[in-house]
GROMACS .gro file of C-alpha atoms in nm:
model
  397
    1MET     CA    1   6.145   3.937   0.028
    2THR     CA    2   5.817   3.828  -0.154
    3LYS     CA    3   5.623   3.519  -0.050
    4LEU     CA    4   5.710   3.351  -0.366
    5LYS     CA    5   6.091   3.406  -0.316
    6GLN     CA    6   6.054   3.280   0.031
    7ASP     CA    7   5.890   2.957  -0.103
    8PHE     CA    8   6.163   2.931  -0.366
    9TYR     CA    9   6.429   2.906  -0.089
   10GLY     CA   10   6.196   2.707   0.143
   11PHE     CA   11   6.075   2.431  -0.091
   12LEU     CA   12   6.309   2.410  -0.388
   13ALA     CA   13   6.643   2.233  -0.371
   14GLN     CA   14   6.910   2.489  -0.440
   15THR     CA   15   7.202   2.449  -0.678
   16SER     CA   16   7.416   2.712  -0.507
   17LYS     CA   17   7.423   2.919  -0.192
   18THR     CA   18   7.370   3.245  -0.402
   19PRO     CA   19   7.125   3.192  -0.683
   20VAL     CA   20   7.043   3.501  -0.889
   21ALA     CA   21   6.679   3.469  -0.788
   22LEU     CA   22   6.521   3.697  -1.037
   23GLU     CA   23   6.131   3.671  -1.019
   24ILE     CA   24   6.055   3.660  -1.393
   25VAL     CA   25   5.684   3.686  -1.482
   26SER     CA   26   5.704   3.687  -1.851
   27ALA     CA   27   5.958   3.650  -2.138
   28LYS     CA   28   5.934   3.729  -2.509
   29GLY     CA   29   6.197   3.755  -2.777
   30LEU     CA   30   6.515   3.886  -2.609
   31TRP     CA   31   6.356   4.025  -2.309
   32LEU     CA   32   6.264   3.902  -1.963
   33LYS     CA   33   6.035   4.098  -1.722
   34ASP     CA   34   6.027   4.075  -1.341
   35THR     CA   35   5.743   4.131  -1.088
   36LYS     CA   36   5.834   4.512  -1.072
   37GLY     CA   37   5.812   4.550  -1.454
   38LYS     CA   38   6.184   4.574  -1.493
   39LYS     CA   39   6.313   4.436  -1.818
   40TYR     CA   40   6.623   4.231  -1.879
   41LEU     CA   41   6.810   4.171  -2.213
   42ASP     CA   42   6.898   3.801  -2.212
   43LEU     CA   43   7.261   3.760  -2.342
   44ILE     CA   44   7.281   3.391  -2.237
   45SER     CA   45   6.964   3.237  -2.380
   46GLY     CA   46   6.907   3.029  -2.067
   47ILE     CA   47   7.255   2.885  -2.140
   48ALA     CA   48   7.231   2.836  -2.505
   49VAL     CA   49   6.872   2.705  -2.503
   50SER     CA   50   6.652   2.985  -2.636
   51ASN     CA   51   6.809   3.018  -2.976
   52LEU     CA   52   6.490   3.183  -3.114
   53GLY     CA   53   6.442   3.389  -2.808
   54HIS     CA   54   6.157   3.340  -2.565
   55SER     CA   55   5.803   3.246  -2.660
   56HIS     CA   56   5.857   3.241  -3.038
   57PRO     CA   57   5.499   3.243  -3.193
   58SER     CA   58   5.555   2.956  -3.426
   59VAL     CA   59   5.690   2.741  -3.140
   60VAL     CA   60   5.412   2.829  -2.910
   61LYS     CA   61   5.164   2.761  -3.176
   62ALA     CA   62   5.315   2.409  -3.249
   63ILE     CA   63   5.310   2.321  -2.878
   64LYS     CA   64   4.934   2.419  -2.855
   65LYS     CA   65   4.853   2.230  -3.168
   66GLN     CA   66   5.014   1.908  -3.039
   67ALA     CA   67   4.861   1.943  -2.683
   68ASP     CA   68   4.520   1.945  -2.857
   69LYS     CA   69   4.612   1.605  -3.014
   70HIS     CA   70   4.777   1.431  -2.716
   71THR     CA   71   5.061   1.459  -2.475
   72HIS     CA   72   5.238   1.151  -2.334
   73LEU     CA   73   5.110   0.818  -2.455
   74MET     CA   74   5.361   0.543  -2.382
   75VAL     CA   75   5.727   0.491  -2.285
   76TYR     CA   76   5.962   0.593  -2.567
   77GLY     CA   77   5.989   0.369  -2.870
   78GLU     CA   78   5.662   0.164  -2.841
   79TYR     CA   79   5.414   0.378  -3.034
   80VAL     CA   80   5.445   0.557  -3.360
   81GLN     CA   81   5.416   0.928  -3.276
   82SER     CA   82   5.405   1.173  -3.559
   83ALA     CA   83   5.605   1.452  -3.376
   84GLN     CA   84   5.890   1.217  -3.298
   85VAL     CA   85   5.901   1.074  -3.651
   86GLN     CA   86   5.889   1.404  -3.825
   87PHE     CA   87   6.160   1.562  -3.600
   88ALA     CA   88   6.397   1.272  -3.625
   89LYS     CA   89   6.358   1.256  -4.000
   90LYS     CA   90   6.432   1.634  -4.026
   91ILE     CA   91   6.747   1.612  -3.799
   92CYS     CA   92   6.896   1.311  -3.994
   93GLY     CA   93   6.834   1.496  -4.324
   94LEU     CA   94   7.058   1.776  -4.202
   95LEU     CA   95   7.345   1.547  -4.096
   96PRO     CA   96   7.608   1.333  -4.273
   97GLN     CA   97   7.448   1.012  -4.421
   98LYS     CA   98   7.594   0.779  -4.168
   99LEU     CA   99   7.417   0.973  -3.885
  100ASN     CA  100   7.070   0.846  -3.972
  101SER     CA  101   6.907   0.726  -3.644
  102VAL     CA  102   6.795   0.942  -3.350
  103TYR     CA  103   6.742   0.825  -2.999
  104PHE     CA  104   6.533   1.092  -2.810
  105VAL     CA  105   6.599   1.149  -2.435
  106ASN     CA  106   6.502   1.438  -2.194
  107SER     CA  107   6.829   1.629  -2.159
  108GLY     CA  108   7.187   1.669  -2.269
  109SER     CA  109   7.312   1.472  -1.980
  110GLU     CA  110   7.089   1.186  -2.072
  111ALA     CA  111   7.209   1.205  -2.428
  112VAL     CA  112   7.570   1.158  -2.302
  113GLU     CA  113   7.471   0.861  -2.093
  114GLY     CA  114   7.300   0.697  -2.392
  115ALA     CA  115   7.590   0.766  -2.621
  116LEU     CA  116   7.844   0.618  -2.377
  117LYS     CA  117   7.633   0.305  -2.332
  118LEU     CA  118   7.586   0.278  -2.712
  119ALA     CA  119   7.968   0.296  -2.762
  120LYS     CA  120   8.043   0.025  -2.510
  121ARG     CA  121   7.766  -0.189  -2.636
  122TYR     CA  122   7.863  -0.163  -2.999
  123THR     CA  123   8.242  -0.196  -2.961
  124GLY     CA  124   8.240  -0.449  -2.669
  125ARG     CA  125   8.510  -0.228  -2.504
  126THR     CA  126   8.506  -0.046  -2.169
  127GLU     CA  127   8.768   0.232  -2.194
  128ILE     CA  128   8.632   0.592  -2.243
  129ILE     CA  129   8.849   0.894  -2.307
  130SER     CA  130   8.754   1.261  -2.263
  131PHE     CA  131   8.955   1.590  -2.216
  132LYS     CA  132   9.058   1.824  -1.954
  133ASN     CA  133   8.804   2.099  -1.878
  134ALA     CA  134   8.533   1.916  -2.062
  135TYR     CA  135   8.178   1.945  -1.944
  136HIS     CA  136   7.919   1.683  -2.053
  137GLY     CA  137   7.658   1.696  -1.776
  138SER     CA  138   7.632   1.606  -1.405
  139THR     CA  139   7.472   1.266  -1.401
  140HIS     CA  140   7.710   0.986  -1.299
  141GLY     CA  141   7.825   0.883  -1.640
  142ALA     CA  142   7.846   1.229  -1.770
  143LEU     CA  143   8.019   1.335  -1.450
  144SER     CA  144   8.272   1.057  -1.505
  145VAL     CA  145   8.399   1.206  -1.827
  146MET     CA  146   8.388   1.563  -1.700
  147GLY     CA  147   8.739   1.719  -1.722
  148ASP     CA  148   8.752   1.888  -1.387
  149GLU     CA  149   8.842   1.696  -1.070
  150ALA     CA  150   8.699   1.946  -0.820
  151LEU     CA  151   8.342   1.879  -0.928
  152LYS     CA  152   8.399   1.506  -0.950
  153MET     CA  153   8.589   1.424  -0.631
  154PRO     CA  154   8.293   1.450  -0.389
  155PHE     CA  155   8.096   1.184  -0.588
  156ARG     CA  156   8.365   0.925  -0.647
  157PRO     CA  157   8.388   0.638  -0.721
  158LEU     CA  158   8.253   0.707  -1.076
  159LEU     CA  159   8.278   0.502  -1.393
  160PRO     CA  160   8.595   0.294  -1.414
  161ASP     CA  161   8.827   0.301  -1.722
  162VAL     CA  162   8.795   0.668  -1.796
  163ARG     CA  163   9.106   0.855  -1.907
  164ILE     CA  164   9.129   1.241  -1.927
  165LEU     CA  165   9.365   1.375  -2.194
  166PRO     CA  166   9.487   1.743  -2.259
  167CYS     CA  167   9.313   1.906  -2.538
  168ASN     CA  168   9.517   2.017  -2.833
  169ASP     CA  169   9.796   1.777  -2.754
  170ILE     CA  170   9.841   1.551  -3.066
  171ASN     CA  171  10.100   1.340  -2.896
  172ALA     CA  172   9.853   1.255  -2.617
  173LEU     CA  173   9.634   1.090  -2.873
  174GLU     CA  174   9.848   0.786  -2.869
  175ALA     CA  175   9.657   0.697  -2.547
  176ILE     CA  176   9.362   0.599  -2.780
  177THR     CA  177   9.412   0.228  -2.848
  178LYS     CA  178   9.212  -0.080  -2.957
  179LYS     CA  179   9.095  -0.094  -2.595
  180THR     CA  180   8.917   0.239  -2.626
  181ALA     CA  181   8.542   0.213  -2.687
  182CYS     CA  182   8.500   0.587  -2.752
  183VAL     CA  183   8.643   0.936  -2.721
  184ILE     CA  184   8.402   1.217  -2.632
  185ILE     CA  185   8.483   1.578  -2.702
  186GLU     CA  186   8.307   1.916  -2.751
  187PRO     CA  187   8.380   2.084  -3.082
  188ILE     CA  188   8.402   2.397  -2.862
  189GLN     CA  189   8.468   2.352  -2.497
  190GLY     CA  190   8.185   2.546  -2.351
  191GLU     CA  191   8.251   2.562  -1.974
  192ALA     CA  192   8.619   2.588  -2.021
  193GLY     CA  193   8.535   2.935  -2.153
  194THR     CA  194   8.460   2.866  -2.520
  195ILE     CA  195   8.788   2.704  -2.606
  196VAL     CA  196   8.792   2.614  -2.980
  197PRO     CA  197   9.011   2.302  -3.038
  198GLU     CA  198   9.260   2.327  -3.321
  199LYS     CA  199   9.151   2.175  -3.653
  200GLN     CA  200   9.472   1.993  -3.684
  201PHE     CA  201   9.414   1.829  -3.341
  202LEU     CA  202   9.058   1.721  -3.428
  203LYS     CA  203   9.163   1.572  -3.767
  204ALA     CA  204   9.444   1.382  -3.577
  205LEU     CA  205   9.191   1.265  -3.328
  206GLU     CA  206   8.955   1.147  -3.594
  207LYS     CA  207   9.249   0.968  -3.769
  208GLN     CA  208   9.348   0.791  -3.447
  209CYS     CA  209   8.989   0.684  -3.372
  210LYS     CA  210   8.965   0.527  -3.719
  211LYS     CA  211   9.291   0.357  -3.684
  212THR     CA  212   9.198   0.186  -3.354
  213GLY     CA  213   8.825   0.128  -3.425
  214THR     CA  214   8.728   0.373  -3.154
  215LEU     CA  215   8.399   0.553  -3.178
  216LEU     CA  216   8.427   0.943  -3.198
  217ILE     CA  217   8.143   1.117  -2.997
  218LEU     CA  218   8.102   1.495  -3.052
  219ASP     CA  219   7.907   1.668  -2.781
  220GLU     CA  220   7.703   1.925  -2.972
  221ILE     CA  221   7.457   1.991  -2.683
  222GLN     CA  222   7.575   2.359  -2.630
  223THR     CA  223   7.702   2.415  -2.986
  224GLY     CA  224   7.427   2.264  -3.187
  225PHE     CA  225   7.134   2.416  -3.377
  226GLY     CA  226   7.301   2.717  -3.514
  227ARG     CA  227   7.492   2.876  -3.223
  228THR     CA  228   7.838   2.881  -3.384
  229GLY     CA  229   7.751   2.999  -3.731
  230LYS     CA  230   7.684   2.647  -3.866
  231LEU     CA  231   7.386   2.426  -3.788
  232PHE     CA  232   7.633   2.200  -3.598
  233ALA     CA  233   7.982   2.305  -3.487
  234PHE     CA  234   8.156   2.001  -3.644
  235GLU     CA  235   8.083   2.140  -3.977
  236HIS     CA  236   8.356   2.398  -3.914
  237THR     CA  237   8.616   2.124  -3.860
  238GLY     CA  238   8.617   1.893  -4.163
  239ILE     CA  239   8.564   1.582  -3.949
  240THR     CA  240   8.255   1.357  -3.916
  241PRO     CA  241   8.176   1.192  -3.581
  242ASP     CA  242   8.027   0.843  -3.527
  243ILE     CA  243   7.789   0.967  -3.265
  244ILE     CA  244   7.668   1.319  -3.179
  245THR     CA  245   7.483   1.429  -2.859
  246ILE     CA  246   7.235   1.714  -2.879
  247GLY     CA  247   7.011   1.902  -2.634
  248LYS     CA  248   6.962   2.249  -2.504
  249ALA     CA  249   6.831   2.452  -2.797
  250MET     CA  250   6.707   2.120  -2.960
  251GLY     CA  251   6.358   2.153  -2.795
  252GLY     CA  252   6.277   2.503  -2.876
  253GLY     CA  253   6.265   2.596  -2.510
  254LEU     CA  254   6.123   2.262  -2.377
  255PRO     CA  255   6.332   1.982  -2.235
  256LEU     CA  256   6.470   1.750  -2.499
  257GLY     CA  257   6.788   1.576  -2.580
  258GLY     CA  258   6.905   1.310  -2.815
  259PHE     CA  259   7.201   1.100  -2.947
  260VAL     CA  260   7.241   1.028  -3.319
  261ALA     CA  261   7.434   0.750  -3.475
  262ASN     CA  262   7.407   0.491  -3.759
  263GLN     CA  263   7.101   0.280  -3.753
  264LYS     CA  264   7.298  -0.039  -3.745
  265MET     CA  265   7.487   0.081  -3.447
  266MET     CA  266   7.172   0.201  -3.271
  267GLN     CA  267   6.999  -0.133  -3.316
  268THR     CA  268   7.239  -0.302  -3.073
  269LEU     CA  269   7.048  -0.118  -2.804
  270SER     CA  270   6.731  -0.305  -2.890
  271ASP     CA  271   6.862  -0.654  -2.859
  272ASN     CA  272   7.054  -0.882  -2.626
  273PRO     CA  273   6.924  -0.748  -2.396
  274PRO     CA  274   6.608  -0.588  -2.537
  275LEU     CA  275   6.546  -0.240  -2.386
  276GLY     CA  276   6.927  -0.188  -2.358
  277HIS     CA  277   6.833   0.183  -2.318
  278ILE     CA  278   6.487   0.296  -2.222
  279THR     CA  279   6.327   0.633  -2.115
  280THR     CA  280   5.974   0.709  -2.021
  281PHE     CA  281   5.946   1.061  -2.133
  282GLY     CA  282   6.225   1.086  -2.394
  283GLY     CA  283   6.098   1.238  -2.720
  284HIS     CA  284   5.788   1.374  -2.540
  285PRO     CA  285   5.539   1.478  -2.827
  286LEU     CA  286   5.509   1.838  -2.697
  287CYS     CA  287   5.893   1.870  -2.696
  288CYS     CA  288   5.932   1.727  -3.041
  289ALA     CA  289   5.666   1.947  -3.185
  290SER     CA  290   5.831   2.241  -3.024
  291GLY     CA  291   6.176   2.138  -3.140
  292LEU     CA  292   6.060   2.077  -3.504
  293ALA     CA  293   5.891   2.409  -3.522
  294ALA     CA  294   6.203   2.592  -3.391
  295LEU     CA  295   6.433   2.408  -3.627
  296GLU     CA  296   6.209   2.499  -3.929
  297VAL     CA  297   6.206   2.867  -3.825
  298LEU     CA  298   6.587   2.859  -3.788
  299LEU     CA  299   6.632   2.708  -4.128
  300LYS     CA  300   6.376   2.932  -4.298
  301GLU     CA  301   6.520   3.261  -4.155
  302LYS     CA  302   6.875   3.132  -4.166
  303PHE     CA  303   6.962   3.281  -3.827
  304HIS     CA  304   7.257   3.046  -3.792
  305GLU     CA  305   7.414   3.197  -4.121
  306LYS     CA  306   7.403   3.549  -3.963
  307ALA     CA  307   7.587   3.448  -3.643
  308ASP     CA  308   7.932   3.519  -3.780
  309LYS     CA  309   7.838   3.882  -3.865
  310LYS     CA  310   7.683   3.937  -3.528
  311GLU     CA  311   8.005   3.788  -3.359
  312LYS     CA  312   8.211   4.054  -3.539
  313ILE     CA  313   7.985   4.332  -3.412
  314PHE     CA  314   8.028   4.211  -3.053
  315ARG     CA  315   8.408   4.188  -3.101
  316ALA     CA  316   8.433   4.530  -3.254
  317LEU     CA  317   8.227   4.706  -2.981
  318LEU     CA  318   8.360   4.526  -2.671
  319LYS     CA  319   8.683   4.716  -2.643
  320HIS     CA  320   8.833   4.805  -2.303
  321SER     CA  321   9.172   4.771  -2.136
  322ALA     CA  322   9.023   4.536  -1.873
  323ILE     CA  323   8.926   4.295  -2.147
  324LYS     CA  324   9.204   4.049  -2.196
  325GLU     CA  325   9.060   3.844  -2.475
  326ILE     CA  326   8.740   3.752  -2.654
  327ARG     CA  327   8.718   3.388  -2.754
  328GLY     CA  328   8.462   3.170  -2.925
  329GLN     CA  329   8.278   3.129  -3.252
  330GLY     CA  330   7.941   3.278  -3.377
  331LEU     CA  331   7.721   3.368  -3.078
  332MET     CA  332   7.905   3.154  -2.831
  333LEU     CA  333   8.156   3.393  -2.687
  334ALA     CA  334   8.368   3.445  -2.371
  335VAL     CA  335   8.498   3.775  -2.263
  336GLU     CA  336   8.809   3.719  -2.054
  337PHE     CA  337   8.920   3.947  -1.769
  338ASN     CA  338   9.239   3.955  -1.568
  339ASN     CA  339   9.085   3.816  -1.263
  340GLU     CA  340   8.786   3.634  -1.119
  341GLU     CA  341   8.676   3.915  -0.892
  342LEU     CA  342   8.660   4.167  -1.176
  343CYS     CA  343   8.457   3.939  -1.387
  344LYS     CA  344   8.207   3.866  -1.106
  345LYS     CA  345   8.169   4.244  -1.038
  346VAL     CA  346   8.105   4.327  -1.400
  347ILE     CA  347   7.844   4.044  -1.428
  348GLU     CA  348   7.669   4.182  -1.118
  349LYS     CA  349   7.683   4.534  -1.246
  350CYS     CA  350   7.543   4.428  -1.582
  351LEU     CA  351   7.253   4.254  -1.399
  352LYS     CA  352   7.168   4.570  -1.218
  353LYS     CA  353   7.169   4.758  -1.547
  354GLY     CA  354   6.930   4.503  -1.703
  355ILE     CA  355   7.172   4.290  -1.901
  356ILE     CA  356   7.191   3.913  -1.819
  357VAL     CA  357   7.547   3.759  -1.861
  358ASP     CA  358   7.710   3.481  -1.689
  359TRP     CA  359   8.033   3.303  -1.593
  360PHE     CA  360   8.184   2.959  -1.689
  361LEU     CA  361   8.219   2.655  -1.460
  362PHE     CA  362   8.591   2.599  -1.530
  363CYS     CA  363   8.678   2.957  -1.631
  364PRO     CA  364   8.555   3.203  -1.365
  365THR     CA  365   8.769   3.489  -1.516
  366ALA     CA  366   8.553   3.495  -1.832
  367MET     CA  367   8.211   3.627  -1.895
  368ARG     CA  368   7.964   3.433  -2.109
  369ILE     CA  369   7.785   3.594  -2.406
  370ALA     CA  370   7.541   3.367  -2.591
  371PRO     CA  371   7.232   3.568  -2.688
  372PRO     CA  372   6.937   3.430  -2.883
  373LEU     CA  373   7.028   3.398  -3.244
  374ILE     CA  374   6.750   3.648  -3.329
  375ILE     CA  375   6.935   3.938  -3.173
  376GLN     CA  376   6.986   4.223  -3.416
  377GLU     CA  377   7.250   4.479  -3.452
  378LYS     CA  378   7.055   4.745  -3.250
  379GLU     CA  379   7.032   4.524  -2.948
  380ILE     CA  380   7.393   4.418  -2.976
  381LYS     CA  381   7.501   4.784  -2.976
  382GLN     CA  382   7.271   4.853  -2.683
  383ALA     CA  383   7.409   4.560  -2.490
  384CYS     CA  384   7.768   4.641  -2.560
  385LEU     CA  385   7.729   5.012  -2.450
  386VAL     CA  386   7.580   4.869  -2.114
  387ILE     CA  387   7.871   4.618  -2.070
  388ILE     CA  388   8.144   4.875  -2.138
  389SER     CA  389   7.964   5.113  -1.897
  390ALA     CA  390   7.963   4.843  -1.634
  391ILE     CA  391   8.331   4.768  -1.693
  392LYS     CA  392   8.415   5.134  -1.654
  393GLU     CA  393   8.220   5.176  -1.332
  394VAL     CA  394   8.375   4.863  -1.172
  395THR     CA  395   8.734   4.953  -1.271
  396SER     CA  396   8.705   5.317  -1.162
  397ASN     CA  397   8.611   5.217  -0.801
   0.00000   0.00000   0.00000
């Protein structure tokens, strides 16, 4: 074990007993390189973060340019900072007209926290509804609306007045009443194993929210910025949320999150009391410069519009009797196996062969495939050959 790895275990808080613990010294495009010079093809994008791959030159240039101007100046919202203003304006220009105000934070979890506070503040209600197998982050508010009890129980009590409904059950939507401040849902349930809610269900959800004056929050943290074939996944559905939460790929590889709503709604956080929501580093100028550059590259190169074609290539090439199902949309896919043990062995074998794939929190029988959107057909074919080879080796033993 290297000295660096010893210090990794010795001084860094661990998130699990068995971290992957790759020692990566450089990353560029689709590829990560370790201390021994071994290269790994990244098929998970740091969990849907690196949509343009690693160290994209336009993003790196924007970060350096901003660093030469200034880094942090003041707590969020007090100074007029060009990087924040430009990025917010760009985002709002790509969304429905009523979503015209961005509140920048540091992460997806913080975006959820802010969105929940906003909904309660604006409506004057306290009840929050989410769905089974939902994942919205691990801070206390976000954990409260998580749809998996195993991860929540050790940390109870959490937020009161939270109800968890089954997804795709239209009859269950009657639980949404005039007591409900908001409903939060992922347009694709990520950690459930990329479960795509039925359009009919989402439209019924939107209708019930409008009927009861309940705010509809769509969690686009994992789905946003092109991953599903649209810039935002709700564009597939025909519904329009009242609030969206964004993060992950938003910062172009740097930590950034946000929640977006109507300006009139957002203003309720600035009065009675003032500083109803506040963050020191939210909308950090380096992160906003990076995010804006990444978004401009995405739009110019139209990588999001090519995700559907690349999805079809993955589906066509990943054929094996051990694969039960492939779910998802665009480049947010789950490869389902018959059991958890097989899935785990395939993931481990792929890593040994230089392909980085992963599992899902609430679906350990499925393997995550969410490569950078810049991946080309050549790399998809290469990756699929290795994955099928890994499956064959695991199933033959």
